[in-house]
Amino acid sequence: MFTSVIIPAAGFGERMGATIGKQFLMVNDKPILVHTLERFERSTDIQEIVLATQRSSFPIIEEIRQKYSLSKLQSPVEGGQRRQDSIANALKQIDARAEIIVVHDAVRPFVHLKEISQSIETARFFGASIVAVRAKDTMKLASTDGRVERTLNRSSLWSVQTPQTFQRKILVDAYEFAEKHNIVATDDSFLVEQIGISPIIVEGSYENIKITTPDDLLLAELLFNRFIP
Ligand code: CTP
Ligand code: MG
């Protein structure tokens, strides 16, 4: 079944505070984005990679494609203001044959091939899947002024990651619905939930961090020393 992955890579990395987008920072001798792209180049479940990035980065992407022999990587798509806009733009460029669409953050290089394949298999069967890990900390619900309202039941709480994978029609319908009703989200699952679909959780690993703040870079260096894809 033809499967495409959308990699949103058009962010500015404000929380990282570097002079370039964090997806282009080097970890273990390669840009973080390249590590991520290599996971999907290697996955036999994936036929095409559609990357959304800022227009000014298009030449760098071209260089990266050649230097690292990324045969599945298509010409980049221009990103938008929000992650959601970047993905909406990428969705329009997906191969007509694609039946399954995976979405994976450019800044999660520690995704295992098994997580990619389990996520795809689950979405094929159930329509939508998200990779997540069980919450480690006790979680509290608080008011905006920081007063604890109640303690949530940890056993039903998950920290959500990517890949998030969908049957094509479900993701397209969700994005159309979101546009029509001005729904904003930081993950694709939320948009799919709005059209009445409950994605199935695929339990992932705590290694699959989203590199967000400077301390995550230190952690990434450590993780690379022992990472087995
Ligand atoms: N992203 C995107 N388009 C945007 C914003 C984010 O494609 N307009 C991508 C990022 O490049 C990243 C992923 O979405 O791969 C997850 O977003 P996040 O971790 O928030 O990255 P940034 O938006 O770059 O970081 P920050 O929020 O700190 O500015
Ligand atoms: Mg962001």
Short mmCIF file of N, CA, C and O in Angstrom, two decimals, residues 66-184:
data_model
loop_
_atom_site.label_atom_id
_atom_site.label_comp_id
_atom_site.label_asym_id
_atom_site.label_seq_id
_atom_site.Cartn_x
_atom_site.Cartn_y
_atom_site.Cartn_z
N GLN A 66 21.11 15.34 -2.12
CA GLN A 66 22.20 14.75 -2.90
C GLN A 66 23.28 14.14 -2.00
O GLN A 66 23.68 13.01 -2.19
N LYS A 67 23.69 14.94 -1.02
CA LYS A 67 24.79 14.50 -0.16
C LYS A 67 24.48 13.19 0.56
O LYS A 67 25.34 12.33 0.73
N TYR A 68 23.23 13.03 1.01
CA TYR A 68 22.89 11.84 1.79
C TYR A 68 22.08 10.82 0.99
O TYR A 68 21.53 9.87 1.57
N SER A 69 22.01 10.99 -0.33
CA SER A 69 21.33 10.05 -1.23
C SER A 69 19.92 9.69 -0.75
O SER A 69 19.59 8.51 -0.56
N LEU A 70 19.12 10.71 -0.55
CA LEU A 70 17.75 10.49 -0.05
C LEU A 70 16.81 10.37 -1.25
O LEU A 70 16.21 11.35 -1.70
N SER A 71 16.68 9.16 -1.77
CA SER A 71 15.96 8.96 -3.04
C SER A 71 14.45 9.17 -2.91
O SER A 71 13.79 9.46 -3.90
N LYS A 72 13.92 9.04 -1.71
CA LYS A 72 12.46 9.18 -1.55
C LYS A 72 12.02 10.63 -1.34
O LYS A 72 10.84 10.93 -1.36
N LEU A 73 13.01 11.50 -1.11
CA LEU A 73 12.69 12.89 -0.77
C LEU A 73 12.26 13.68 -2.00
O LEU A 73 13.00 13.81 -2.97
N GLN A 74 11.02 14.21 -1.95
CA GLN A 74 10.47 15.00 -3.06
C GLN A 74 10.95 16.45 -2.95
O GLN A 74 11.53 16.84 -1.94
N SER A 75 10.66 17.24 -3.97
CA SER A 75 10.99 18.67 -3.90
C SER A 75 10.25 19.27 -2.71
O SER A 75 9.08 18.96 -2.48
N PRO A 76 10.94 20.15 -1.95
CA PRO A 76 10.29 20.67 -0.74
C PRO A 76 9.06 21.52 -1.03
O PRO A 76 8.91 22.09 -2.10
N VAL A 77 8.20 21.55 -0.04
CA VAL A 77 6.95 22.32 -0.09
C VAL A 77 7.15 23.50 0.87
O VAL A 77 7.78 23.33 1.92
N GLU A 78 6.61 24.65 0.54
CA GLU A 78 6.78 25.79 1.44
C GLU A 78 5.95 25.62 2.71
O GLU A 78 4.77 25.25 2.65
N GLY A 79 6.57 25.87 3.85
CA GLY A 79 5.88 25.77 5.13
C GLY A 79 4.99 26.97 5.36
O GLY A 79 5.02 27.93 4.58
N GLY A 80 4.19 26.90 6.40
CA GLY A 80 3.28 28.00 6.72
C GLY A 80 3.59 28.59 8.08
O GLY A 80 4.59 28.25 8.71
N GLN A 81 2.70 29.46 8.52
CA GLN A 81 2.86 30.18 9.79
C GLN A 81 2.92 29.21 10.97
O GLN A 81 3.77 29.31 11.83
N ARG A 82 1.99 28.27 10.98
CA ARG A 82 1.92 27.29 12.07
C ARG A 82 2.24 25.91 11.52
O ARG A 82 2.10 25.67 10.31
N ARG A 83 2.59 24.98 12.40
CA ARG A 83 2.87 23.59 11.99
C ARG A 83 1.72 23.06 11.13
O ARG A 83 1.92 22.43 10.10
N GLN A 84 0.52 23.34 11.58
CA GLN A 84 -0.69 22.89 10.90
C GLN A 84 -0.74 23.40 9.44
O GLN A 84 -1.14 22.68 8.53
N ASP A 85 -0.30 24.65 9.23
CA ASP A 85 -0.30 25.22 7.88
C ASP A 85 0.76 24.52 7.02
O ASP A 85 0.55 24.28 5.83
N SER A 86 1.89 24.20 7.63
CA SER A 86 2.96 23.51 6.90
C SER A 86 2.45 22.15 6.42
O SER A 86 2.69 21.74 5.28
N ILE A 87 1.75 21.46 7.30
CA ILE A 87 1.24 20.13 6.94
C ILE A 87 0.14 20.24 5.89
O ILE A 87 0.09 19.45 4.94
N ALA A 88 -0.71 21.25 6.03
CA ALA A 88 -1.78 21.46 5.04
C ALA A 88 -1.17 21.66 3.65
O ALA A 88 -1.65 21.10 2.66
N ASN A 89 -0.08 22.43 3.57
CA ASN A 89 0.58 22.64 2.27
C ASN A 89 1.16 21.33 1.73
O ASN A 89 1.05 21.04 0.54
N ALA A 90 1.78 20.56 2.61
CA ALA A 90 2.39 19.30 2.19
C ALA A 90 1.33 18.32 1.70
O ALA A 90 1.54 17.60 0.72
N LEU A 91 0.18 18.33 2.37
CA LEU A 91 -0.90 17.41 2.01
C LEU A 91 -1.30 17.55 0.54
O LEU A 91 -1.66 16.58 -0.12
N LYS A 92 -1.21 18.78 0.04
CA LYS A 92 -1.61 19.04 -1.36
C LYS A 92 -0.62 18.44 -2.35
O LYS A 92 -0.93 18.31 -3.53
N GLN A 93 0.57 18.11 -1.88
CA GLN A 93 1.61 17.59 -2.79
C GLN A 93 1.82 16.08 -2.68
O GLN A 93 2.73 15.54 -3.28
N ILE A 94 0.99 15.43 -1.91
CA ILE A 94 1.15 13.99 -1.72
C ILE A 94 0.82 13.25 -3.03
O ILE A 94 -0.10 13.61 -3.74
N ASP A 95 1.58 12.22 -3.30
CA ASP A 95 1.37 11.39 -4.50
C ASP A 95 -0.08 10.88 -4.54
O ASP A 95 -0.64 10.46 -3.52
N ALA A 96 -0.66 10.91 -5.73
CA ALA A 96 -2.06 10.49 -5.89
C ALA A 96 -2.27 9.04 -5.46
O ALA A 96 -3.38 8.66 -5.06
N ARG A 97 -1.21 8.24 -5.51
CA ARG A 97 -1.35 6.81 -5.15
C ARG A 97 -1.40 6.57 -3.65
O ARG A 97 -1.74 5.47 -3.20
N ALA A 98 -1.00 7.57 -2.87
CA ALA A 98 -0.86 7.34 -1.42
C ALA A 98 -2.20 7.02 -0.77
O ALA A 98 -3.17 7.74 -0.97
N GLU A 99 -2.21 5.95 -0.01
CA GLU A 99 -3.42 5.58 0.74
C GLU A 99 -3.25 5.82 2.22
O GLU A 99 -4.21 5.98 2.95
N ILE A 100 -1.98 5.80 2.65
CA ILE A 100 -1.67 6.01 4.06
C ILE A 100 -0.69 7.18 4.15
O ILE A 100 0.25 7.27 3.37
N ILE A 101 -0.95 8.08 5.12
CA ILE A 101 -0.05 9.23 5.31
C ILE A 101 0.44 9.25 6.77
O ILE A 101 -0.35 9.25 7.71
N VAL A 102 1.77 9.26 6.90
CA VAL A 102 2.41 9.34 8.20
C VAL A 102 2.83 10.80 8.38
O VAL A 102 3.26 11.44 7.42
N VAL A 103 2.68 11.34 9.58
CA VAL A 103 3.23 12.67 9.87
C VAL A 103 4.27 12.49 10.97
O VAL A 103 3.99 11.83 11.98
N HIS A 104 5.48 13.05 10.74
CA HIS A 104 6.53 12.91 11.75
C HIS A 104 7.36 14.19 11.84
O HIS A 104 7.85 14.70 10.82
N ASP A 105 7.54 14.70 13.06
CA ASP A 105 8.31 15.92 13.27
C ASP A 105 9.76 15.76 12.82
O ASP A 105 10.41 14.75 13.12
N ALA A 106 10.27 16.80 12.15
CA ALA A 106 11.66 16.80 11.69
C ALA A 106 12.65 16.65 12.86
O ALA A 106 13.78 16.21 12.67
N VAL A 107 12.20 17.05 14.04
CA VAL A 107 13.10 17.13 15.19
C VAL A 107 12.91 15.96 16.17
O VAL A 107 13.17 16.09 17.36
N ARG A 108 12.45 14.82 15.62
CA ARG A 108 12.39 13.59 16.41
C ARG A 108 13.22 12.52 15.69
O ARG A 108 12.67 11.60 15.05
N PRO A 109 14.56 12.62 15.80
CA PRO A 109 15.41 11.70 15.05
C PRO A 109 15.49 10.29 15.67
O PRO A 109 15.99 9.37 15.03
N PHE A 110 14.99 10.13 16.90
CA PHE A 110 15.15 8.84 17.57
C PHE A 110 13.94 7.93 17.42
O PHE A 110 13.55 7.21 18.33
N VAL A 111 13.30 8.01 16.27
CA VAL A 111 12.15 7.13 16.02
C VAL A 111 12.70 5.78 15.53
O VAL A 111 13.64 5.72 14.74
N HIS A 112 12.12 4.71 16.07
CA HIS A 112 12.56 3.37 15.66
C HIS A 112 11.75 2.90 14.45
O HIS A 112 10.58 3.25 14.31
N LEU A 113 12.37 2.10 13.61
CA LEU A 113 11.68 1.55 12.42
C LEU A 113 10.44 0.78 12.84
O LEU A 113 9.42 0.80 12.16
N LYS A 114 10.52 0.13 13.98
CA LYS A 114 9.38 -0.65 14.48
C LYS A 114 8.19 0.25 14.81
O LYS A 114 7.03 -0.10 14.57
N GLU A 115 8.48 1.44 15.34
CA GLU A 115 7.39 2.38 15.65
C GLU A 115 6.72 2.85 14.36
O GLU A 115 5.49 3.00 14.31
N ILE A 116 7.53 3.09 13.34
CA ILE A 116 6.97 3.52 12.05
C ILE A 116 6.07 2.41 11.50
O ILE A 116 4.92 2.65 11.11
N SER A 117 6.57 1.18 11.50
CA SER A 117 5.79 0.11 10.88
C SER A 117 4.54 -0.23 11.69
O SER A 117 3.47 -0.45 11.13
N GLN A 118 4.65 -0.19 13.02
CA GLN A 118 3.45 -0.49 13.85
C GLN A 118 2.40 0.60 13.70
O GLN A 118 1.20 0.32 13.68
N SER A 119 2.88 1.82 13.58
CA SER A 119 1.96 2.95 13.42
C SER A 119 1.20 2.82 12.10
O SER A 119 -0.03 3.03 12.04
N ILE A 120 1.91 2.42 11.05
CA ILE A 120 1.28 2.26 9.73
C ILE A 120 0.29 1.09 9.74
O ILE A 120 -0.85 1.21 9.28
N GLU A 121 0.72 0.00 10.31
CA GLU A 121 -0.14 -1.19 10.34
C GLU A 121 -1.44 -0.90 11.09
O GLU A 121 -2.53 -1.28 10.66
N THR A 122 -1.32 -0.18 12.19
CA THR A 122 -2.50 0.14 13.01
C THR A 122 -3.44 1.10 12.26
O THR A 122 -4.66 0.93 12.29
N ALA A 123 -2.87 2.07 11.56
CA ALA A 123 -3.71 3.02 10.81
C ALA A 123 -4.39 2.34 9.62
O ALA A 123 -5.52 2.67 9.28
N ARG A 124 -3.70 1.40 9.02
CA ARG A 124 -4.32 0.65 7.91
C ARG A 124 -5.59 -0.02 8.36
O ARG A 124 -6.59 -0.04 7.69
N PHE A 125 -5.51 -0.57 9.55
CA PHE A 125 -6.60 -1.36 10.09
C PHE A 125 -7.69 -0.51 10.73
O PHE A 125 -8.88 -0.71 10.50
N PHE A 126 -7.28 0.50 11.52
CA PHE A 126 -8.25 1.26 12.32
C PHE A 126 -8.49 2.68 11.81
O PHE A 126 -9.30 3.41 12.37
N GLY A 127 -7.72 3.12 10.83
CA GLY A 127 -7.93 4.47 10.27
C GLY A 127 -6.95 5.51 10.77
O GLY A 127 -6.53 6.38 10.02
N ALA A 128 -6.58 5.44 12.06
CA ALA A 128 -5.69 6.46 12.62
C ALA A 128 -4.92 5.89 13.81
O ALA A 128 -5.49 5.15 14.61
N SER A 129 -3.64 6.24 13.90
CA SER A 129 -2.86 5.79 15.05
C SER A 129 -1.88 6.88 15.48
O SER A 129 -1.44 7.69 14.66
N ILE A 130 -1.58 6.89 16.77
CA ILE A 130 -0.56 7.83 17.27
C ILE A 130 0.41 7.07 18.17
O ILE A 130 0.02 6.19 18.93
N VAL A 131 1.69 7.42 18.05
CA VAL A 131 2.69 6.83 18.94
C VAL A 131 2.74 7.69 20.21
O VAL A 131 2.74 8.92 20.14
N ALA A 132 2.74 7.03 21.34
CA ALA A 132 2.72 7.74 22.63
C ALA A 132 3.39 6.88 23.69
O ALA A 132 3.56 5.67 23.51
N VAL A 133 3.78 7.54 24.78
CA VAL A 133 4.34 6.80 25.93
C VAL A 133 3.51 7.11 27.17
O VAL A 133 2.90 8.18 27.27
N ARG A 134 3.54 6.18 28.10
CA ARG A 134 2.79 6.39 29.34
C ARG A 134 3.40 7.55 30.12
O ARG A 134 4.62 7.69 30.18
N ALA A 135 2.53 8.41 30.68
CA ALA A 135 3.01 9.54 31.49
C ALA A 135 3.83 8.99 32.65
O ALA A 135 3.44 8.01 33.29
N LYS A 136 4.99 9.61 32.89
CA LYS A 136 5.85 9.14 33.99
C LYS A 136 5.54 9.90 35.28
O LYS A 136 5.66 9.35 36.36
N ASP A 137 5.22 11.16 35.14
CA ASP A 137 5.00 11.99 36.31
C ASP A 137 3.53 11.95 36.73
O ASP A 137 2.66 11.69 35.91
N THR A 138 3.29 12.26 37.97
CA THR A 138 1.90 12.48 38.40
C THR A 138 1.45 13.79 37.80
O THR A 138 2.19 14.77 37.80
N MET A 139 0.26 13.80 37.24
CA MET A 139 -0.20 14.98 36.52
C MET A 139 -1.34 15.68 37.28
O MET A 139 -2.28 15.01 37.74
N LYS A 140 -1.24 17.00 37.38
CA LYS A 140 -2.25 17.80 38.07
C LYS A 140 -2.94 18.71 37.07
O LYS A 140 -2.29 19.23 36.16
N LEU A 141 -4.19 18.94 37.31
CA LEU A 141 -4.92 19.94 36.55
C LEU A 141 -4.95 21.20 37.41
O LEU A 141 -5.32 21.14 38.58
N ALA A 142 -4.51 22.33 36.82
CA ALA A 142 -4.44 23.56 37.62
C ALA A 142 -5.20 24.68 36.94
O ALA A 142 -5.38 24.66 35.72
N SER A 143 -5.59 25.66 37.71
CA SER A 143 -6.23 26.86 37.15
C SER A 143 -5.13 27.72 36.53
O SER A 143 -3.94 27.48 36.76
N THR A 144 -5.52 28.75 35.79
CA THR A 144 -4.50 29.57 35.12
C THR A 144 -3.61 30.30 36.12
O THR A 144 -2.48 30.65 35.80
N ASP A 145 -4.08 30.51 37.35
CA ASP A 145 -3.21 31.17 38.34
C ASP A 145 -2.36 30.16 39.13
O ASP A 145 -1.75 30.51 40.14
N GLY A 146 -2.32 28.91 38.65
CA GLY A 146 -1.40 27.95 39.24
C GLY A 146 -1.93 27.23 40.47
O GLY A 146 -1.15 26.63 41.22
N ARG A 147 -3.20 27.27 40.71
CA ARG A 147 -3.78 26.57 41.86
C ARG A 147 -4.24 25.17 41.42
O ARG A 147 -4.95 25.05 40.42
N VAL A 148 -3.82 24.14 42.16
CA VAL A 148 -4.18 22.78 41.78
C VAL A 148 -5.68 22.57 41.95
O VAL A 148 -6.25 22.89 43.00
N GLU A 149 -6.29 22.05 40.91
CA GLU A 149 -7.72 21.75 40.99
C GLU A 149 -7.95 20.28 41.31
O GLU A 149 -8.75 19.94 42.15
N ARG A 150 -7.20 19.42 40.63
CA ARG A 150 -7.29 18.01 40.98
C ARG A 150 -6.12 17.23 40.40
O ARG A 150 -5.38 17.73 39.55
N THR A 151 -5.98 16.01 40.89
CA THR A 151 -4.92 15.12 40.40
C THR A 151 -5.54 14.16 39.41
O THR A 151 -6.58 13.58 39.68
N LEU A 152 -4.89 14.05 38.26
CA LEU A 152 -5.44 13.19 37.22
C LEU A 152 -4.98 11.75 37.43
O LEU A 152 -3.95 11.51 38.07
N ASN A 153 -5.72 10.84 36.88
CA ASN A 153 -5.36 9.42 37.03
C ASN A 153 -4.29 9.05 36.01
O ASN A 153 -4.54 8.95 34.82
N ARG A 154 -3.07 8.87 36.51
CA ARG A 154 -1.93 8.69 35.62
C ARG A 154 -2.09 7.49 34.68
O ARG A 154 -1.59 7.50 33.56
N SER A 155 -2.77 6.47 35.15
CA SER A 155 -2.83 5.26 34.32
C SER A 155 -3.58 5.48 33.02
O SER A 155 -3.47 4.69 32.09
N SER A 156 -4.34 6.58 32.92
CA SER A 156 -5.01 6.83 31.64
C SER A 156 -4.40 8.01 30.89
O SER A 156 -4.99 8.50 29.92
N LEU A 157 -3.20 8.43 31.30
CA LEU A 157 -2.57 9.58 30.63
C LEU A 157 -1.36 9.15 29.79
O LEU A 157 -0.55 8.33 30.22
N TRP A 158 -1.26 9.74 28.62
CA TRP A 158 -0.18 9.42 27.68
C TRP A 158 0.49 10.70 27.20
O TRP A 158 -0.20 11.69 26.95
N SER A 159 1.80 10.65 27.02
CA SER A 159 2.52 11.75 26.37
C SER A 159 2.60 11.39 24.90
O SER A 159 3.13 10.34 24.53
N VAL A 160 2.09 12.28 24.09
CA VAL A 160 1.93 11.97 22.67
C VAL A 160 3.13 12.43 21.87
O VAL A 160 3.68 13.50 22.10
N GLN A 161 3.54 11.58 20.94
CA GLN A 161 4.69 11.87 20.07
C GLN A 161 4.21 11.84 18.62
O GLN A 161 3.02 11.86 18.34
N THR A 162 5.16 11.76 17.71
CA THR A 162 4.89 11.33 16.34
C THR A 162 5.77 10.10 16.14
O THR A 162 6.73 9.94 16.91
N PRO A 163 5.55 9.23 15.16
CA PRO A 163 4.59 9.32 14.06
C PRO A 163 3.13 9.26 14.49
O PRO A 163 2.77 8.59 15.46
N GLN A 164 2.33 10.01 13.71
CA GLN A 164 0.88 9.89 13.75
C GLN A 164 0.48 9.54 12.32
O GLN A 164 0.90 10.21 11.38
N THR A 165 -0.31 8.48 12.18
CA THR A 165 -0.55 7.91 10.85
C THR A 165 -2.04 7.77 10.57
O THR A 165 -2.80 7.39 11.47
N PHE A 166 -2.41 8.04 9.32
CA PHE A 166 -3.84 8.11 8.99
C PHE A 166 -4.11 7.54 7.60
O PHE A 166 -3.29 7.67 6.70
N GLN A 167 -5.30 6.99 7.43
CA GLN A 167 -5.77 6.72 6.09
C GLN A 167 -5.95 8.07 5.42
O GLN A 167 -6.41 9.03 6.07
N ARG A 168 -5.58 8.15 4.17
CA ARG A 168 -5.53 9.44 3.50
C ARG A 168 -6.81 10.28 3.66
O ARG A 168 -6.75 11.45 4.02
N LYS A 169 -7.94 9.66 3.42
CA LYS A 169 -9.20 10.41 3.43
C LYS A 169 -9.48 11.02 4.81
O LYS A 169 -9.98 12.13 4.92
N ILE A 170 -9.12 10.28 5.83
CA ILE A 170 -9.37 10.77 7.20
C ILE A 170 -8.56 12.05 7.45
O ILE A 170 -9.09 13.05 7.96
N LEU A 171 -7.29 12.04 7.07
CA LEU A 171 -6.45 13.21 7.32
C LEU A 171 -6.90 14.41 6.47
O LEU A 171 -6.99 15.54 6.96
N VAL A 172 -7.22 14.14 5.22
CA VAL A 172 -7.67 15.21 4.33
C VAL A 172 -8.99 15.81 4.85
O VAL A 172 -9.13 17.04 4.94
N ASP A 173 -9.92 14.96 5.23
CA ASP A 173 -11.21 15.44 5.77
C ASP A 173 -10.99 16.26 7.03
O ASP A 173 -11.62 17.30 7.23
N ALA A 174 -10.09 15.80 7.90
CA ALA A 174 -9.83 16.51 9.16
C ALA A 174 -9.26 17.89 8.89
O ALA A 174 -9.64 18.87 9.55
N TYR A 175 -8.35 17.99 7.93
CA TYR A 175 -7.76 19.30 7.61
C TYR A 175 -8.79 20.22 6.97
O TYR A 175 -8.80 21.42 7.23
N GLU A 176 -9.66 19.67 6.15
CA GLU A 176 -10.72 20.51 5.54
C GLU A 176 -11.66 21.03 6.62
O GLU A 176 -12.04 22.20 6.63
N PHE A 177 -12.02 20.13 7.54
CA PHE A 177 -12.93 20.50 8.63
C PHE A 177 -12.28 21.60 9.50
O PHE A 177 -12.92 22.58 9.86
N ALA A 178 -10.99 21.43 9.80
CA ALA A 178 -10.28 22.40 10.64
C ALA A 178 -10.23 23.77 9.97
O ALA A 178 -10.43 24.80 10.61
N GLU A 179 -10.01 23.76 8.67
CA GLU A 179 -9.93 25.04 7.95
C GLU A 179 -11.30 25.74 7.98
O GLU A 179 -11.38 26.93 8.26
N LYS A 180 -12.32 24.95 7.74
CA LYS A 180 -13.67 25.51 7.69
C LYS A 180 -14.11 26.07 9.04
O LYS A 180 -14.78 27.09 9.11
N HIS A 181 -13.71 25.40 10.11
CA HIS A 181 -14.18 25.80 11.44
C HIS A 181 -13.11 26.49 12.28
O HIS A 181 -13.27 26.65 13.49
N ASN A 182 -12.02 26.89 11.63
CA ASN A 182 -10.93 27.60 12.33
C ASN A 182 -10.42 26.87 13.56
O ASN A 182 -10.25 27.47 14.63
N ILE A 183 -10.18 25.58 13.42
CA ILE A 183 -9.66 24.80 14.54
C ILE A 183 -8.14 24.79 14.46
O ILE A 183 -7.58 24.56 13.39
N VAL A 184 -7.50 25.08 15.59
CA VAL A 184 -6.04 25.13 15.63
C VAL A 184 -5.54 24.04 16.58
O VAL A 184 -6.12 23.83 17.64
#
